[in-house]
């Protein structure tokens, strides 16, 4: 059972480009789509990384529970829905305006609860 994971992130522009090339991106695409990060790496971004304990996996072991879904703090069902919190859910129009956000939902999306529209 994996109890923790961590990594040192890429911080070298040539390695960044090579990794994206392996994924099928050209150097031009990397520079265009990820230009901010690419330029920062060219100026010598420091190595960065971290690790994080898998608290849910530790609790699973301590509880002798074979199914992680029985101990996970924020469980979701097979449709990626959190039934306890009602997520995902639609955001009220006033909250979107407050945050200066506009949604580009598909045309077939129906009205949200309360009769407000998201489009």
GROMACS .gro file of N, CA and C in nm:
model
  357
    1UNK      N    1   0.085  -0.117   0.000
    1UNK     CA    2   0.000   0.000   0.000
    1UNK      C    3   0.090   0.123   0.000
    2UNK      N    4   0.063   0.215  -0.092
    2UNK     CA    5   0.138   0.340  -0.098
    2UNK      C    6   0.087   0.433   0.010
    3UNK      N    7   0.175   0.475   0.101
    3UNK     CA    8   0.134   0.562   0.211
    3UNK      C    9   0.168   0.708   0.187
    4UNK      N   10   0.258   0.734   0.095
    4UNK     CA   11   0.297   0.871   0.065
    4UNK      C   12   0.354   0.875  -0.075
    5UNK      N   13   0.349   0.991  -0.138
    5UNK     CA   14   0.411   1.006  -0.269
    5UNK      C   15   0.471   1.144  -0.279
    6UNK      N   16   0.565   1.159  -0.368
    6UNK     CA   17   0.628   1.288  -0.386
    6UNK      C   18   0.707   1.290  -0.515
    7UNK      N   19   0.753   1.408  -0.552
    7UNK     CA   20   0.829   1.421  -0.675
    7UNK      C   21   0.902   1.554  -0.677
    8UNK      N   22   1.007   1.558  -0.755
    8UNK     CA   23   1.072   1.684  -0.789
    8UNK      C   24   1.023   1.718  -0.928
    9UNK      N   25   0.968   1.835  -0.944
    9UNK     CA   26   0.911   1.878  -1.071
    9UNK      C   27   1.020   1.923  -1.167
   10UNK      N   28   0.989   1.912  -1.294
   10UNK     CA   29   1.081   1.959  -1.396
   10UNK      C   30   1.102   2.110  -1.381
   11UNK      N   31   1.226   2.154  -1.398
   11UNK     CA   32   1.255   2.297  -1.389
   11UNK      C   33   1.354   2.341  -1.497
   12UNK      N   34   1.377   2.255  -1.596
   12UNK     CA   35   1.471   2.286  -1.704
   12UNK      C   36   1.394   2.295  -1.836
   13UNK      N   37   1.410   2.406  -1.909
   13UNK     CA   38   1.331   2.425  -2.031
   13UNK      C   39   1.353   2.318  -2.137
   14UNK      N   40   1.476   2.270  -2.154
   14UNK     CA   41   1.501   2.169  -2.257
   14UNK      C   42   1.432   2.037  -2.223
   15UNK      N   43   1.429   2.003  -2.095
   15UNK     CA   44   1.361   1.879  -2.053
   15UNK      C   45   1.210   1.897  -2.064
   16UNK      N   46   1.161   2.017  -2.035
   16UNK     CA   47   1.018   2.045  -2.050
   16UNK      C   48   0.976   2.024  -2.195
   17UNK      N   49   1.052   2.080  -2.288
   17UNK     CA   50   1.020   2.065  -2.431
   17UNK      C   51   1.025   1.919  -2.471
   18UNK      N   52   1.126   1.846  -2.425
   18UNK     CA   53   1.139   1.704  -2.460
   18UNK      C   54   1.020   1.624  -2.407
   19UNK      N   55   0.977   1.652  -2.285
   19UNK     CA   56   0.862   1.581  -2.228
   19UNK      C   57   0.736   1.608  -2.309
   20UNK      N   58   0.717   1.731  -2.351
   20UNK     CA   59   0.601   1.764  -2.433
   20UNK      C   60   0.612   1.704  -2.572
   21UNK      N   61   0.734   1.694  -2.626
   21UNK     CA   62   0.752   1.629  -2.757
   21UNK      C   63   0.712   1.483  -2.750
   22UNK      N   64   0.746   1.417  -2.640
   22UNK     CA   65   0.706   1.277  -2.621
   22UNK      C   66   0.554   1.265  -2.621
   23UNK      N   67   0.487   1.367  -2.568
   23UNK     CA   68   0.340   1.368  -2.565
   23UNK      C   69   0.279   1.416  -2.697
   24UNK      N   70   0.365   1.450  -2.794
   24UNK     CA   71   0.316   1.487  -2.926
   24UNK      C   72   0.307   1.636  -2.955
   25UNK      N   73   0.364   1.719  -2.870
   25UNK     CA   74   0.360   1.864  -2.891
   25UNK      C   75   0.490   1.912  -2.955
   26UNK      N   76   0.480   2.009  -3.044
   26UNK     CA   77   0.600   2.068  -3.103
   26UNK      C   78   0.657   2.172  -3.006
   27UNK      N   79   0.784   2.210  -3.028
   27UNK     CA   80   0.846   2.313  -2.945
   27UNK      C   81   0.768   2.444  -2.957
   28UNK      N   82   0.720   2.473  -3.078
   28UNK     CA   83   0.644   2.596  -3.101
   28UNK      C   84   0.514   2.596  -3.019
   29UNK      N   85   0.448   2.482  -3.013
   29UNK     CA   86   0.325   2.471  -2.935
   29UNK      C   87   0.354   2.490  -2.787
   30UNK      N   88   0.463   2.430  -2.740
   30UNK     CA   89   0.501   2.444  -2.599
   30UNK      C   90   0.526   2.591  -2.567
   31UNK      N   91   0.601   2.659  -2.655
   31UNK     CA   92   0.631   2.800  -2.631
   31UNK      C   93   0.505   2.886  -2.636
   32UNK      N   94   0.411   2.850  -2.723
   32UNK     CA   95   0.287   2.927  -2.736
   32UNK      C   96   0.190   2.900  -2.621
   33UNK      N   97   0.168   2.773  -2.591
   33UNK     CA   98   0.067   2.735  -2.491
   33UNK      C   99   0.118   2.743  -2.346
   34UNK      N  100   0.247   2.724  -2.327
   34UNK     CA  101   0.304   2.722  -2.192
   34UNK      C  102   0.419   2.821  -2.182
   35UNK      N  103   0.407   2.932  -2.255
   35UNK     CA  104   0.514   3.030  -2.265
   35UNK      C  105   0.560   3.088  -2.133
   36UNK      N  106   0.466   3.116  -2.044
   36UNK     CA  107   0.504   3.172  -1.914
   36UNK      C  108   0.596   3.081  -1.837
   37UNK      N  109   0.560   2.955  -1.830
   37UNK     CA  110   0.642   2.858  -1.758
   37UNK      C  111   0.774   2.836  -1.831
   38UNK      N  112   0.769   2.825  -1.962
   38UNK     CA  113   0.889   2.803  -2.043
   38UNK      C  114   0.989   2.917  -2.022
   39UNK      N  115   0.942   3.042  -2.027
   39UNK     CA  116   1.032   3.156  -2.007
   39UNK      C  117   1.086   3.160  -1.864
   40UNK      N  118   1.002   3.128  -1.767
   40UNK     CA  119   1.049   3.126  -1.628
   40UNK      C  120   1.160   3.024  -1.610
   41UNK      N  121   1.144   2.908  -1.671
   41UNK     CA  122   1.247   2.805  -1.663
   41UNK      C  123   1.377   2.852  -1.728
   42UNK      N  124   1.368   2.931  -1.835
   42UNK     CA  125   1.487   2.982  -1.902
   42UNK      C  126   1.566   3.077  -1.812
   43UNK      N  127   1.497   3.143  -1.719
   43UNK     CA  128   1.565   3.234  -1.627
   43UNK      C  129   1.616   3.162  -1.502
   44UNK      N  130   1.599   3.032  -1.496
   44UNK     CA  131   1.655   2.956  -1.385
   44UNK      C  132   1.562   2.935  -1.268
   45UNK      N  133   1.443   2.888  -1.293
   45UNK     CA  134   1.352   2.855  -1.183
   45UNK      C  135   1.417   2.749  -1.095
   46UNK      N  136   1.404   2.762  -0.964
   46UNK     CA  137   1.466   2.664  -0.875
   46UNK      C  138   1.394   2.530  -0.881
   47UNK      N  139   1.467   2.423  -0.850
   47UNK     CA  140   1.399   2.293  -0.840
   47UNK      C  141   1.289   2.304  -0.735
   48UNK      N  142   1.178   2.239  -0.762
   48UNK     CA  143   1.066   2.245  -0.669
   48UNK      C  144   0.997   2.109  -0.667
   49UNK      N  145   0.940   2.078  -0.556
   49UNK     CA  146   0.873   1.949  -0.542
   49UNK      C  147   0.808   1.939  -0.407
   50UNK      N  148   0.772   1.820  -0.373
   50UNK     CA  149   0.708   1.799  -0.245
   50UNK      C  150   0.662   1.656  -0.229
   51UNK      N  151   0.607   1.631  -0.114
   51UNK     CA  152   0.549   1.499  -0.089
   51UNK      C  153   0.423   1.518  -0.006
   52UNK      N  154   0.339   1.420  -0.012
   52UNK     CA  155   0.214   1.427   0.062
   52UNK      C  156   0.177   1.289   0.114
   53UNK      N  157   0.137   1.283   0.239
   53UNK     CA  158   0.095   1.154   0.292
   53UNK      C  159  -0.043   1.117   0.240
   54UNK      N  160  -0.063   0.990   0.217
   54UNK     CA  161  -0.195   0.941   0.176
   54UNK      C  162  -0.275   0.907   0.300
   55UNK      N  163  -0.331   1.010   0.363
   55UNK     CA  164  -0.403   0.991   0.490
   55UNK      C  165  -0.514   0.887   0.475
   56UNK      N  166  -0.585   0.891   0.362
   56UNK     CA  167  -0.692   0.794   0.342
   56UNK      C  168  -0.638   0.651   0.340
   57UNK      N  169  -0.521   0.632   0.284
   57UNK     CA  170  -0.462   0.497   0.280
   57UNK      C  171  -0.414   0.453   0.418
   58UNK      N  172  -0.361   0.548   0.495
   58UNK     CA  173  -0.318   0.516   0.631
   58UNK      C  174  -0.439   0.475   0.715
   59UNK      N  175  -0.548   0.551   0.705
   59UNK     CA  176  -0.671   0.518   0.779
   59UNK      C  177  -0.724   0.383   0.734
   60UNK      N  178  -0.715   0.355   0.605
   60UNK     CA  179  -0.759   0.227   0.551
   60UNK      C  180  -0.683   0.112   0.618
   61UNK      N  181  -0.551   0.129   0.632
   61UNK     CA  182  -0.471   0.024   0.698
   61UNK      C  183  -0.506   0.013   0.846
   62UNK      N  184  -0.516   0.128   0.914
   62UNK     CA  185  -0.545   0.126   1.058
   62UNK      C  186  -0.682   0.065   1.087
   63UNK      N  187  -0.777   0.087   0.998
   63UNK     CA  188  -0.912   0.034   1.016
   63UNK      C  189  -0.926  -0.107   0.960
   64UNK      N  190  -0.819  -0.159   0.902
   64UNK     CA  191  -0.822  -0.292   0.839
   64UNK      C  192  -0.938  -0.300   0.738
   65UNK      N  193  -0.951  -0.193   0.659
   65UNK     CA  194  -1.059  -0.182   0.561
   65UNK      C  195  -1.001  -0.199   0.421
   66UNK      N  196  -1.045  -0.301   0.347
   66UNK     CA  197  -0.989  -0.324   0.213
   66UNK      C  198  -1.038  -0.226   0.106
   67UNK      N  199  -1.148  -0.154   0.132
   67UNK     CA  200  -1.205  -0.064   0.033
   67UNK      C  201  -1.183   0.081   0.075
   68UNK      N  202  -1.102   0.153  -0.002
   68UNK     CA  203  -1.070   0.292   0.032
   68UNK      C  204  -1.194   0.381   0.035
   69UNK      N  205  -1.296   0.346  -0.042
   69UNK     CA  206  -1.419   0.427  -0.044
   69UNK      C  207  -1.489   0.429   0.092
   70UNK      N  208  -1.460   0.333   0.176
   70UNK     CA  209  -1.522   0.327   0.308
   70UNK      C  210  -1.457   0.422   0.408
   71UNK      N  211  -1.336   0.471   0.378
   71UNK     CA  212  -1.266   0.557   0.474
   71UNK      C  213  -1.230   0.694   0.416
   72UNK      N  214  -1.251   0.715   0.290
   72UNK     CA  215  -1.210   0.840   0.228
   72UNK      C  216  -1.291   0.957   0.284
   73UNK      N  217  -1.225   1.069   0.307
   73UNK     CA  218  -1.288   1.183   0.374
   73UNK      C  219  -1.398   1.248   0.290
   74UNK      N  220  -1.377   1.257   0.160
   74UNK     CA  221  -1.473   1.323   0.072
   74UNK      C  222  -1.509   1.228  -0.041
   75UNK      N  223  -1.596   1.129  -0.012
   75UNK     CA  224  -1.625   1.025  -0.111
   75UNK      C  225  -1.708   1.077  -0.228
   76UNK      N  226  -1.681   1.019  -0.344
   76UNK     CA  227  -1.761   1.046  -0.463
   76UNK      C  228  -1.809   0.913  -0.518
   77UNK      N  229  -1.921   0.916  -0.587
   77UNK     CA  230  -1.971   0.793  -0.647
   77UNK      C  231  -1.903   0.769  -0.782
   78UNK      N  232  -1.949   0.668  -0.854
   78UNK     CA  233  -1.888   0.632  -0.982
   78UNK      C  234  -1.909   0.738  -1.090
   79UNK      N  235  -1.998   0.834  -1.068
   79UNK     CA  236  -2.021   0.942  -1.164
   79UNK      C  237  -1.950   1.071  -1.120
   80UNK      N  238  -1.855   1.060  -1.027
   80UNK     CA  239  -1.779   1.174  -0.974
   80UNK      C  240  -1.870   1.278  -0.908
   81UNK      N  241  -1.973   1.231  -0.840
   81UNK     CA  242  -2.065   1.319  -0.768
   81UNK      C  243  -2.044   1.300  -0.618
   82UNK      N  244  -2.044   1.408  -0.545
   82UNK     CA  245  -2.040   1.404  -0.399
   82UNK      C  246  -2.183   1.422  -0.351
   83UNK      N  247  -2.247   1.313  -0.314
   83UNK     CA  248  -2.388   1.317  -0.276
   83UNK      C  249  -2.412   1.389  -0.143
   84UNK      N  250  -2.311   1.393  -0.055
   84UNK     CA  251  -2.326   1.464   0.072
   84UNK      C  252  -2.328   1.615   0.051
   85UNK      N  253  -2.247   1.663  -0.043
   85UNK     CA  254  -2.236   1.807  -0.067
   85UNK      C  255  -2.317   1.854  -0.188
   86UNK      N  256  -2.375   1.760  -0.261
   86UNK     CA  257  -2.452   1.796  -0.379
   86UNK      C  258  -2.365   1.851  -0.491
   87UNK      N  259  -2.245   1.798  -0.504
   87UNK     CA  260  -2.152   1.847  -0.606
   87UNK      C  261  -2.133   1.742  -0.715
   88UNK      N  262  -2.112   1.781  -0.835
   88UNK     CA  263  -2.107   1.920  -0.880
   88UNK      C  264  -2.247   1.979  -0.888
   89UNK      N  265  -2.252   2.110  -0.877
   89UNK     CA  266  -2.381   2.179  -0.887
   89UNK      C  267  -2.363   2.306  -0.969
   90UNK      N  268  -2.474   2.362  -1.010
   90UNK     CA  269  -2.469   2.486  -1.087
   90UNK      C  270  -2.444   2.605  -0.995
   91UNK      N  271  -2.382   2.706  -1.048
   91UNK     CA  272  -2.347   2.825  -0.971
   91UNK      C  273  -2.449   2.935  -1.000
   92UNK      N  274  -2.502   2.999  -0.897
   92UNK     CA  275  -2.599   3.108  -0.920
   92UNK      C  276  -2.538   3.221  -1.003
   93UNK      N  277  -2.620   3.284  -1.086
   93UNK     CA  278  -2.574   3.393  -1.172
   93UNK      C  279  -2.507   3.505  -1.092
   94UNK      N  280  -2.562   3.539  -0.974
   94UNK     CA  281  -2.503   3.649  -0.897
   94UNK      C  282  -2.361   3.617  -0.852
   95UNK      N  283  -2.331   3.491  -0.824
   95UNK     CA  284  -2.195   3.452  -0.784
   95UNK      C  285  -2.100   3.463  -0.904
   96UNK      N  286  -2.148   3.422  -1.022
   96UNK     CA  287  -2.066   3.434  -1.142
   96UNK      C  288  -2.034   3.581  -1.170
   97UNK      N  289  -2.135   3.668  -1.156
   97UNK     CA  290  -2.112   3.812  -1.179
   97UNK      C  291  -2.013   3.867  -1.079
   98UNK      N  292  -2.027   3.827  -0.953
   98UNK     CA  293  -1.937   3.873  -0.847
   98UNK      C  294  -1.792   3.837  -0.878
   99UNK      N  295  -1.771   3.721  -0.938
   99UNK     CA  296  -1.636   3.673  -0.970
   99UNK      C  297  -1.593   3.707  -1.112
  100UNK      N  298  -1.678   3.780  -1.184
  100UNK     CA  299  -1.649   3.819  -1.322
  100UNK      C  300  -1.624   3.697  -1.411
  101UNK      N  301  -1.712   3.598  -1.398
  101UNK     CA  302  -1.702   3.475  -1.476
  101UNK      C  303  -1.823   3.461  -1.567
  102UNK      N  304  -1.802   3.400  -1.681
  102UNK     CA  305  -1.912   3.370  -1.773
  102UNK      C  306  -1.893   3.226  -1.820
  103UNK      N  307  -1.998   3.147  -1.810
  103UNK     CA  308  -1.992   3.008  -1.851
  103UNK      C  309  -2.028   2.994  -1.998
  104UNK      N  310  -1.961   2.903  -2.065
  104UNK     CA  311  -1.992   2.871  -2.204
  104UNK      C  312  -2.044   2.728  -2.207
  105UNK      N  313  -2.169   2.709  -2.162
  105UNK     CA  314  -2.228   2.577  -2.154
  105UNK      C  315  -2.285   2.535  -2.289
  106UNK      N  316  -2.294   2.404  -2.312
  106UNK     CA  317  -2.358   2.356  -2.435
  106UNK      C  318  -2.502   2.405  -2.442
  107UNK      N  319  -2.553   2.422  -2.562
  107UNK     CA  320  -2.689   2.474  -2.583
  107UNK      C  321  -2.796   2.388  -2.517
  108UNK      N  322  -2.774   2.256  -2.509
  108UNK     CA  323  -2.877   2.167  -2.457
  108UNK      C  324  -2.886   2.169  -2.304
  109UNK      N  325  -2.798   2.242  -2.235
  109UNK     CA  326  -2.803   2.249  -2.089
  109UNK      C  327  -2.932   2.317  -2.046
  110UNK      N  328  -3.002   2.256  -1.953
  110UNK     CA  329  -3.130   2.309  -1.907
  110UNK      C  330  -3.111   2.417  -1.803
  111UNK      N  331  -3.221   2.478  -1.760
  111UNK     CA  332  -3.213   2.583  -1.658
  111UNK      C  333  -3.172   2.523  -1.524
  112UNK      N  334  -3.106   2.601  -1.444
  112UNK     CA  335  -3.065   2.553  -1.313
  112UNK      C  336  -3.177   2.572  -1.213
  113UNK      N  337  -3.157   2.517  -1.095
  113UNK     CA  338  -3.257   2.530  -0.989
  113UNK      C  339  -3.281   2.677  -0.962
  114UNK      N  340  -3.403   2.714  -0.942
  114UNK     CA  341  -3.437   2.853  -0.916
  114UNK      C  342  -3.471   2.929  -1.042
  115UNK      N  343  -3.462   2.861  -1.157
  115UNK     CA  344  -3.502   2.922  -1.282
  115UNK      C  345  -3.398   3.008  -1.349
  116UNK      N  346  -3.280   3.024  -1.288
  116UNK     CA  347  -3.176   3.106  -1.350
  116UNK      C  348  -3.108   3.027  -1.460
  117UNK      N  349  -3.060   3.097  -1.558
  117UNK     CA  350  -2.988   3.029  -1.666
  117UNK      C  351  -2.839   3.052  -1.650
  118UNK      N  352  -2.759   2.962  -1.703
  118UNK     CA  353  -2.614   2.973  -1.696
  118UNK      C  354  -2.555   3.027  -1.824
  119UNK      N  355  -2.628   3.037  -1.932
  119UNK     CA  356  -2.571   3.074  -2.061
  119UNK      C  357  -2.583   3.213  -2.086
   0.00000   0.00000   0.00000
